[in-house]
Tab-separated table of C-alpha atoms in Angstrom:
chain	number	residue	atom	x	y	z
A	1500	PRO	CA	-0.002	-0.009	0.002
A	1501	SER	CA	0.981	3.611	-0.417
A	1502	PHE	CA	-0.161	6.646	1.536
A	1503	SER	CA	-0.466	10.250	0.517
A	1504	ALA	CA	-1.756	13.216	2.445
A	1505	LYS	CA	-3.211	16.653	1.936
A	1506	GLY	CA	-2.183	19.038	4.718
A	1507	ALA	CA	0.489	16.674	6.071
A	1508	GLU	CA	3.802	15.042	5.297
A	1509	VAL	CA	3.976	11.253	5.016
A	1510	VAL	CA	7.222	9.658	6.208
A	1511	LYS	CA	7.729	5.986	5.307
A	1512	GLY	CA	8.502	3.662	8.195
A	1513	ASP	CA	10.875	0.756	8.499
A	1514	LYS	CA	8.236	-1.800	7.365
A	1515	PRO	CA	5.776	-1.822	4.446
A	1516	GLY	CA	2.527	-0.093	5.377
A	1517	LYS	CA	4.059	1.662	8.376
A	1518	VAL	CA	4.097	5.462	8.074
A	1519	THR	CA	4.322	8.559	10.231
A	1520	ILE	CA	1.970	11.401	9.453
A	1521	ILE	CA	3.301	14.877	10.279
A	1522	PRO	CA	0.427	17.381	10.130
A	1523	LYS	CA	1.072	20.783	8.610
A	1524	GLU	CA	-2.533	22.035	8.810
A	1525	ARG	CA	-5.505	21.726	11.180
A	1526	LYS	CA	-7.343	19.411	8.785
A	1527	VAL	CA	-5.621	16.480	7.116
A	1528	ALA	CA	-6.844	14.060	4.418
A	1529	ILE	CA	-5.044	10.715	4.189
A	1530	THR	CA	-5.403	8.685	1.008
A	1531	LEU	CA	-4.625	4.951	0.843
A	1532	ALA	CA	-3.801	3.358	-2.514
A	1533	ASN	CA	-2.689	-0.074	-3.610
A	1534	ALA	CA	-1.108	-0.788	-6.996
A	1535	GLY	CA	-2.146	2.691	-8.140
A	1536	ALA	CA	-5.816	2.202	-7.267
A	1537	THR	CA	-7.227	4.505	-4.588
A	1538	LEU	CA	-8.852	2.520	-1.814
A	1539	GLY	CA	-10.145	5.496	0.136
A	1540	THR	CA	-9.538	8.846	1.763
A	1541	GLU	CA	-10.156	9.724	5.403
A	1542	ASP	CA	-10.346	13.248	6.832
A	1543	PHE	CA	-8.921	14.025	10.266
A	1544	ASP	CA	-8.986	17.039	12.568
A	1545	VAL	CA	-5.583	17.758	14.102
A	1546	LYS	CA	-5.376	18.755	17.731
A	1547	PRO	CA	-3.199	21.809	18.295
A	1548	ILE	CA	0.019	21.280	20.210
A	1549	PRO	CA	-0.653	22.460	23.761
A	1550	ARG	CA	1.355	25.411	25.007
A	1551	PRO	CA	3.712	24.755	27.896
A	1552	ARG	CA	3.171	26.067	31.434
A	1553	PHE	CA	5.913	28.340	32.737
A	1554	ILE	CA	6.998	27.437	36.260
A	1555	ALA	CA	9.405	29.301	38.570
A	1556	ARG	CA	11.559	26.994	40.683
A	1557	ASP	CA	14.439	27.462	43.073
A	1558	ASN	CA	17.864	25.989	42.285
A	1559	GLN	CA	16.882	22.724	44.031
A	1560	GLY	CA	13.923	22.283	41.653
A	1561	LYS	CA	11.189	23.172	44.168
A	1562	ASP	CA	8.296	25.254	42.844
A	1563	ILE	CA	8.357	28.857	44.085
A	1564	ASP	CA	5.215	30.028	45.867
A	1565	LEU	CA	4.301	33.085	43.769
A	1566	LYS	CA	2.180	34.520	46.565
A	1567	ASN	CA	4.916	34.482	49.225
A	1568	GLY	CA	7.935	34.758	46.916
A	1569	ILE	CA	11.585	34.266	47.844
A	1570	LYS	CA	14.047	35.563	50.355
A	1571	GLY	CA	16.135	37.859	48.187
A	1572	THR	CA	19.289	37.884	50.308
A	1573	SER	CA	19.527	34.094	50.562
A	1574	THR	CA	18.389	33.001	47.068
A	1575	PRO	CA	21.357	32.608	44.695
A	1576	GLY	CA	19.227	31.842	41.656
A	1577	ILE	CA	16.007	30.587	40.173
A	1578	ARG	CA	15.011	28.518	37.169
A	1579	ILE	CA	12.086	29.160	34.839
A	1580	SER	CA	11.023	26.017	33.049
A	1581	ALA	CA	8.567	25.354	30.256
A	1582	ASP	CA	6.668	22.248	31.335
A	1583	PRO	CA	4.592	20.340	28.766
A	1584	ASP	CA	0.942	19.464	29.188
A	1585	GLU	CA	0.880	16.129	31.072
A	1586	ASN	CA	-1.350	14.338	28.561
A	1587	PHE	CA	0.782	15.569	25.605
A	1588	LYS	CA	3.954	14.472	27.413
A	1589	ASN	CA	2.504	10.988	28.031
A	1590	GLU	CA	1.181	10.535	24.485
A	1591	VAL	CA	4.213	11.826	22.532
A	1592	PRO	CA	7.180	12.257	24.893
A	1593	LYS	CA	9.661	12.855	22.050
A	1594	ASP	CA	7.594	15.870	20.923
A	1595	ALA	CA	7.061	17.327	24.394
A	1596	VAL	CA	10.459	18.850	25.169
A	1597	TYR	CA	10.324	22.626	25.571
A	1598	ARG	CA	13.194	25.050	26.245
A	1599	ILE	CA	13.223	28.728	26.988
A	1600	ARG	CA	15.785	30.405	24.741
A	1601	LEU	CA	15.342	34.056	25.751
A	1602	MET	CA	13.627	35.998	28.506
A	1603	GLU	CA	13.874	39.376	30.120
A	1604	VAL	CA	14.302	39.368	33.870
A	1605	SER	CA	13.873	42.582	35.842
A	1606	LEU	CA	14.273	43.582	39.466
A	1607	ALA	CA	11.445	46.033	40.085
A	1608	ARG	CA	10.719	48.346	42.983
A	1609	GLY	CA	7.259	49.908	42.862
A	1610	THR	CA	7.013	51.202	39.293
A	1611	SER	CA	10.795	51.600	38.905
A	1612	LEU	CA	13.228	49.278	37.203
A	1613	VAL	CA	16.252	48.574	39.417
A	1614	ALA	CA	18.127	46.136	37.162
A	1615	SER	CA	17.536	43.964	34.111
A	1616	ILE	CA	19.165	41.000	32.347
A	1617	LYS	CA	18.322	38.837	29.321
A	1618	PRO	CA	19.225	35.208	30.064
A	1619	THR	CA	19.389	32.765	27.161
A	1620	SER	CA	18.797	29.703	29.318
A	1621	GLU	CA	16.351	28.685	32.016
A	1622	ALA	CA	18.791	29.415	34.840
A	1623	ILE	CA	18.816	32.925	36.315
A	1624	ASP	CA	21.751	33.967	38.514
A	1625	LEU	CA	20.486	36.402	41.165
A	1626	THR	CA	23.787	36.851	43.067
A	1627	PRO	CA	24.649	40.202	41.389
A	1628	TRP	CA	21.297	41.603	42.576
A	1629	ARG	CA	21.228	40.275	46.147
A	1630	SER	CA	22.715	43.458	47.673
A	1631	GLN	CA	20.099	45.563	45.833
A	1632	MET	CA	17.040	43.498	46.775
A	1633	ARG	CA	14.664	44.828	49.406
A	1634	PRO	CA	11.495	43.348	50.862
A	1635	GLY	CA	8.597	44.402	48.668
A	1636	ASP	CA	10.653	44.322	45.454
A	1637	ARG	CA	9.798	41.745	42.833
A	1638	ILE	CA	11.482	39.806	40.097
A	1639	VAL	CA	9.515	40.054	36.853
A	1640	VAL	CA	10.198	37.436	34.198
A	1641	THR	CA	8.954	38.056	30.663
A	1642	ILE	CA	9.398	35.003	28.448
A	1643	THR	CA	10.135	36.008	24.848
A	1644	THR	CA	11.462	32.943	22.975
A	1645	VAL	CA	10.530	29.285	23.518
A	1646	VAL	CA	11.294	26.293	21.302
A	1647	ARG	CA	9.950	22.758	21.209
A	1648	ARG	CA	12.173	19.872	20.138
A	1649	THR	CA	10.318	17.611	17.706
A	1650	PHE	CA	10.725	13.857	17.399
A	1651	GLN	CA	12.870	14.626	14.306
A	1652	ASN	CA	15.323	16.601	16.541
A	1653	GLU	CA	14.346	19.931	15.013
A	1654	ASP	CA	13.571	23.029	17.062
A	1655	GLU	CA	10.155	24.533	16.415
A	1656	LYS	CA	9.391	28.011	17.720
A	1657	VAL	CA	6.476	28.215	20.165
A	1658	GLY	CA	4.286	31.312	20.302
A	1659	VAL	CA	4.488	33.306	23.536
A	1660	TYR	CA	2.049	35.902	24.797
A	1661	PRO	CA	2.427	39.079	26.849
A	1662	SER	CA	0.605	37.201	29.603
A	1663	ASP	CA	3.532	34.741	29.776
A	1664	LEU	CA	4.890	36.778	32.640
A	1665	ILE	CA	5.927	35.635	36.096
A	1666	SER	CA	6.146	38.005	39.066
A	1667	ILE	CA	8.032	36.788	42.138
A	1668	PRO	CA	7.791	38.905	45.294
A	1669	ILE	CA	10.922	39.454	47.414
A	1670	GLN	CA	10.556	38.981	51.171
C-alpha cells in the first residue's frame, strides 16, 4: 500500500505499510492506494500542540510560591522552566520537550526598574542583585522565545504571549 496526504507530510516507516503522518494544517486528508488504485480517503482534525506552562523553581527544583515569593538575600538563583501538558507528554514524549531560549528578567521596585538581564537559558543567577534586593521588590520574568524539540530533533518556535509573565515577590 501507499499513503499520501493533503495538509500533512507522510514519512515511510521501516516496514511496508508503516508510516508517520506529520500534520502541517488543522485538517488532514489521508489517502490509501494499492497498486495505483485509490482505496479510500479519510479526513482528520488535528489537535493543536498544547502550550507549555511556565514554572518558577528554586535551584533545588522546588516550585516557588508566587504569593509568598523568595528571600532575596539568601536566594542565589532561580530557574524558569517550560513544562509540557501532562497528557501531551505521556502521548508523545519525544515531541514534548520545551526550552526557553530568551527571557527578560527585571528587578522592580514599585514602578521603577532597578536592574535587568536577558538570560538565554532557564537558569537565572540572582547573586549580582542580592545586595540591591529589598522586601517588597519583585522579580519580573517576561518570556520572549521558547522552542519545542520535535521527534525529528528539530527546534520549532512556540508562540508566547504578553501574559507569559511571572512576578516573584521578594521577602
